[in-house]
Short mmCIF file of C-alpha atoms in Angstrom, two decimals:
data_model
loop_
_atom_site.label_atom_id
_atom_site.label_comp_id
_atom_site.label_asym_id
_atom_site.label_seq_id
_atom_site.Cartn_x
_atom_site.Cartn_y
_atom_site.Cartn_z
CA UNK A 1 3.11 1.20 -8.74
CA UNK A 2 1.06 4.38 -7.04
CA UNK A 3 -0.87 3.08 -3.50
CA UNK A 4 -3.92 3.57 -5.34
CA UNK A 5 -3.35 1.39 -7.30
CA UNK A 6 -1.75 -0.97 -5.12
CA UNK A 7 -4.45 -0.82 -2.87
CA UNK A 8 -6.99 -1.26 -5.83
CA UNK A 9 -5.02 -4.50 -6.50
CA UNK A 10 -5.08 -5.87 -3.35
CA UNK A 11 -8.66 -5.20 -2.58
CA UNK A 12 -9.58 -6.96 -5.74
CA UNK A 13 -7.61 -9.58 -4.77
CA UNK A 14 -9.19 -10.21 -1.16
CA UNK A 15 -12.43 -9.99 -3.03
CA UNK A 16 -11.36 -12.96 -5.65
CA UNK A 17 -9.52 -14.97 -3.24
CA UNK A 18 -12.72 -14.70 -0.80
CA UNK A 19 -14.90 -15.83 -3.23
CA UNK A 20 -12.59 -18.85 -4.47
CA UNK A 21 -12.70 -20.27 -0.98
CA UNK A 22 -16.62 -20.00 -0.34
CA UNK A 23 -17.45 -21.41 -4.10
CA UNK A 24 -14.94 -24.09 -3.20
CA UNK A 25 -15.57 -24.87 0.20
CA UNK A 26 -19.12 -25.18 -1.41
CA UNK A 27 -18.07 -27.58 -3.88
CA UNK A 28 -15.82 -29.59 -1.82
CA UNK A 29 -18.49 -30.19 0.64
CA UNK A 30 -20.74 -32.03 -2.15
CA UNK A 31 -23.87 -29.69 -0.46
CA UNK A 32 -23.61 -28.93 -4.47
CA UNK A 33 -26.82 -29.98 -6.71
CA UNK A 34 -26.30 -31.83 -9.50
CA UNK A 35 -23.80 -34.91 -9.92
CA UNK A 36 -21.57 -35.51 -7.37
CA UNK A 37 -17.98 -34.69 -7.72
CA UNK A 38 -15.42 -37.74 -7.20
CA UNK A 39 -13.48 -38.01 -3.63
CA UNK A 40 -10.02 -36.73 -5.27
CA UNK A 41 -11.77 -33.58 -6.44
CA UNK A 42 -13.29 -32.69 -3.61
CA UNK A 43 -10.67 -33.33 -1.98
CA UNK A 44 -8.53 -30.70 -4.29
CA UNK A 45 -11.21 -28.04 -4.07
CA UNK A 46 -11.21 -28.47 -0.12
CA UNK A 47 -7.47 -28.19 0.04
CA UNK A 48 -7.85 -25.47 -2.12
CA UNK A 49 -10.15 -23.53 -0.67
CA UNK A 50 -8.50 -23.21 2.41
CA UNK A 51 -5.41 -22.00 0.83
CA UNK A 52 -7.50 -19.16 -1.11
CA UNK A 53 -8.90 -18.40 2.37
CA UNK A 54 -5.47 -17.48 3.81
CA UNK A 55 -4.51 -15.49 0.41
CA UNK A 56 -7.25 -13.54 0.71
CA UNK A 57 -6.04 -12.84 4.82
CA UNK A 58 -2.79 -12.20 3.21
CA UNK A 59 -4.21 -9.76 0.45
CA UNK A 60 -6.45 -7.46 3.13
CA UNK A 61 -3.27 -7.63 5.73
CA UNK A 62 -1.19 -6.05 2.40
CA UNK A 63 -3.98 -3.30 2.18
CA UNK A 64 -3.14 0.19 3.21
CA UNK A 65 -4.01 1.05 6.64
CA UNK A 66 -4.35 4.70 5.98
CA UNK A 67 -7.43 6.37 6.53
CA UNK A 68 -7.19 8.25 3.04
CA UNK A 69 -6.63 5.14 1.15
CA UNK A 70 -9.96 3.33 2.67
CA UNK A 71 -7.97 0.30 2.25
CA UNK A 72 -11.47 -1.63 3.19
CA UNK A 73 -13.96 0.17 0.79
CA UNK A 74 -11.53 -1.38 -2.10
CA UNK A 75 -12.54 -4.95 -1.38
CA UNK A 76 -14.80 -5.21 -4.23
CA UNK A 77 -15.24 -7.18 -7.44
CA UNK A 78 -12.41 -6.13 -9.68
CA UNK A 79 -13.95 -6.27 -13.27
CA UNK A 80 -17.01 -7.47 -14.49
CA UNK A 81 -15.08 -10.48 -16.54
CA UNK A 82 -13.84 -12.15 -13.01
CA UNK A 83 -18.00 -11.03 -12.27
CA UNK A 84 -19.24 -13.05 -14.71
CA UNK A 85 -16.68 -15.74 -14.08
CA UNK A 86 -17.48 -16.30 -10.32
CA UNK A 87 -20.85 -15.60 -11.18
CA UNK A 88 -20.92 -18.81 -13.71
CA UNK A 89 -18.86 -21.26 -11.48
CA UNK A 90 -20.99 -20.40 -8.54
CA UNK A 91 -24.60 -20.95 -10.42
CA UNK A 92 -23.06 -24.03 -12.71
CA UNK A 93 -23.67 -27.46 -12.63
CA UNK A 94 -20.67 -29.15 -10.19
CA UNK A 95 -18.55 -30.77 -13.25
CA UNK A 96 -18.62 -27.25 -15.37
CA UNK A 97 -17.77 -25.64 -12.09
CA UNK A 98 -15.13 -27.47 -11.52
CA UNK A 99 -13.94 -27.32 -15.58
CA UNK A 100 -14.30 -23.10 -15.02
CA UNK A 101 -12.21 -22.65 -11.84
CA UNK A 102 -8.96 -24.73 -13.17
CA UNK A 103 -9.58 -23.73 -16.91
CA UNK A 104 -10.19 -20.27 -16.53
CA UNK A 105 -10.31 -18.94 -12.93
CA UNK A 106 -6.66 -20.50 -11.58
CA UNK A 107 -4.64 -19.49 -14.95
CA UNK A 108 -6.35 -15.94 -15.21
CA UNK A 109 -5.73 -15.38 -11.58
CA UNK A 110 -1.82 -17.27 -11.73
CA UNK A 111 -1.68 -14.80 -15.13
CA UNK A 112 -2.53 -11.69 -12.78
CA UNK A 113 -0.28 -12.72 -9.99
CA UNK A 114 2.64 -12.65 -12.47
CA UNK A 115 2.07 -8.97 -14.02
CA UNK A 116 1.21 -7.69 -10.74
CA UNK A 117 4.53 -8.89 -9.71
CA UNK A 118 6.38 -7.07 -12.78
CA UNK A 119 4.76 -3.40 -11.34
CA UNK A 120 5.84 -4.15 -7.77
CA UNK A 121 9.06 -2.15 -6.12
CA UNK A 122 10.99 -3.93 -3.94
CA UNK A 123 12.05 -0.73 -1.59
CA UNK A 124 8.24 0.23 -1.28
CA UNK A 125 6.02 -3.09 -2.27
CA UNK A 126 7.57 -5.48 -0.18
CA UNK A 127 4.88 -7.01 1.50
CA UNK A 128 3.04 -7.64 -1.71
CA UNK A 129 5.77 -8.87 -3.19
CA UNK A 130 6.23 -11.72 -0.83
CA UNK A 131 2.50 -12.57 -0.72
CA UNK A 132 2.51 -12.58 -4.53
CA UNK A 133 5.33 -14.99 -4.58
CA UNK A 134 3.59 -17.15 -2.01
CA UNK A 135 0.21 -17.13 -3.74
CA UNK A 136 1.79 -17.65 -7.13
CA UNK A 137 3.51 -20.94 -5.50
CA UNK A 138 0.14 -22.26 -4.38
CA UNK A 139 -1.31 -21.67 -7.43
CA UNK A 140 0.87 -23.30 -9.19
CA UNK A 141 0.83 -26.15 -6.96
CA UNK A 142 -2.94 -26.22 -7.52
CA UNK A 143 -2.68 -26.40 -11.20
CA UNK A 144 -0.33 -28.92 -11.05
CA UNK A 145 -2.53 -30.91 -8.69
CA UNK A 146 -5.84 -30.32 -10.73
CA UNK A 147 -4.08 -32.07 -13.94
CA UNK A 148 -3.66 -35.35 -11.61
CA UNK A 149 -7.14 -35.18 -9.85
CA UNK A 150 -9.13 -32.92 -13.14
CA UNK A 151 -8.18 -34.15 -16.32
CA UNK A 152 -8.33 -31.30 -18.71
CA UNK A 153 -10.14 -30.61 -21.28
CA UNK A 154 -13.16 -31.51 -19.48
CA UNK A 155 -15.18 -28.57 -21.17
CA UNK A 156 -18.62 -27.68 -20.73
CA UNK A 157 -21.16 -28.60 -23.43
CA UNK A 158 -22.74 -25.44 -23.56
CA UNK A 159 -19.21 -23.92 -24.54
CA UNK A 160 -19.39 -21.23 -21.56
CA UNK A 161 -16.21 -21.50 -20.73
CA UNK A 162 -14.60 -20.32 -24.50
CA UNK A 163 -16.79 -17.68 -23.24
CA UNK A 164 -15.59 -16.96 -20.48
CA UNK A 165 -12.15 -16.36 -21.79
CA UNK A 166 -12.84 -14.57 -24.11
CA UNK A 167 -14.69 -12.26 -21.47
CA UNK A 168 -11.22 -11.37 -20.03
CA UNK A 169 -9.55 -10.40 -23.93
CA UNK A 170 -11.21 -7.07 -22.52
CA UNK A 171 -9.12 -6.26 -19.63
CA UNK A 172 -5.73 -6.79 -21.45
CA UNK A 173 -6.89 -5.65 -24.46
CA UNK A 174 -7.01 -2.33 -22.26
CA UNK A 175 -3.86 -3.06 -20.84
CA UNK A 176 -5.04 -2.71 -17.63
CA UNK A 177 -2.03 -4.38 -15.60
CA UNK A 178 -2.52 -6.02 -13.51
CA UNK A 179 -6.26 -6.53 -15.02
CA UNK A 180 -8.20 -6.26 -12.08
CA UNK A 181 -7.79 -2.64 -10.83
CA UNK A 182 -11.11 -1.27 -11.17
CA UNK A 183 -11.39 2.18 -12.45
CA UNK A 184 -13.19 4.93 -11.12
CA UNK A 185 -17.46 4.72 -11.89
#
């Protein structure tokens, strides 16, 4: 993969991973309005929140430190699907929150992880290799928690989240991988 686009990746990643653990800190801490959220959630969104939190340290520590790259001006929201997404679990209702991050946010961003990992070299992408294999472990671990603690389908009414899948059909329908390297505006 070129460092651009590397660095692209990684930048988008900080910027998803850093908004994960601040929507899900938020939820975990039941400051939330609406219904509260059962013990067992919260205590899955705490747990993890914190883990996003240290992916995203992991993501900007695997962002080029070169001057020319701007490694830090490329932390910035990837696409406007993962947007919208973050946009909608941050403004919903706890519950739909909740049914958008392990319906739609986790498997999109465990989906991303995976095809990142297929454009990575091993002599010159080592570092992100290893963090993608680490963050791809927790999120799997987090989806396999979530089934315990969330039991899907626990869809919203309004049927936002169908929506919000089908938001993403863009980005690999332009087979953009992985599908959150922005592209010049």
């Amino acid at each position: 993969m070129e460092i651009e686009r590397l660095a692209d990746a990684c930048g988008g990643l900080v910027w998803i991973s850093e908004r994960l653990f601040q929507i899900e800190g938020r939820l975990a801490s039941d400051s939330a309005e609406g219904e509260p959220l059962d013990a067992r959630t919260r205590t899955l969104l705490a747990r993890s929140s914190r883990r996003h939190g240290q992916h995203a340290q992991w993501w900007r520590t695997a962002l080029p430190d070169s001057p020319a790259l701007a490694g830090a001006k490329r932390v910035e929201c990837p696409t406007e699907a993962w947007e919208h997404l973050l946009g909608y679990i941050e403004d919903a209702a706890p519950a739909d929150a909740v049914a958008a991050l392990y319906e739609v946010a986790v498997p999109q961003l465990a989906l991303v992880i995976e095809h990142l990992g297929h454009e990575l070299s091993p002599v010159s992408d080592g570092v992100v290799i290893r963090t993608a294999r680490m963050v791809a472990a927790d999120l799997a671990e987090e989806q396999d928690d979530a089934k315990d603690v969330w039991n899907p389908p626990n869809f919203p009414s309004d049927g936002g989240i169908e929506e919000l899948i089908i938001g993403f059909a863009d980005d690999y329908r332009e087979k953009r991988w992985p599908p959150l390297v922005t592209h010049p505006r």
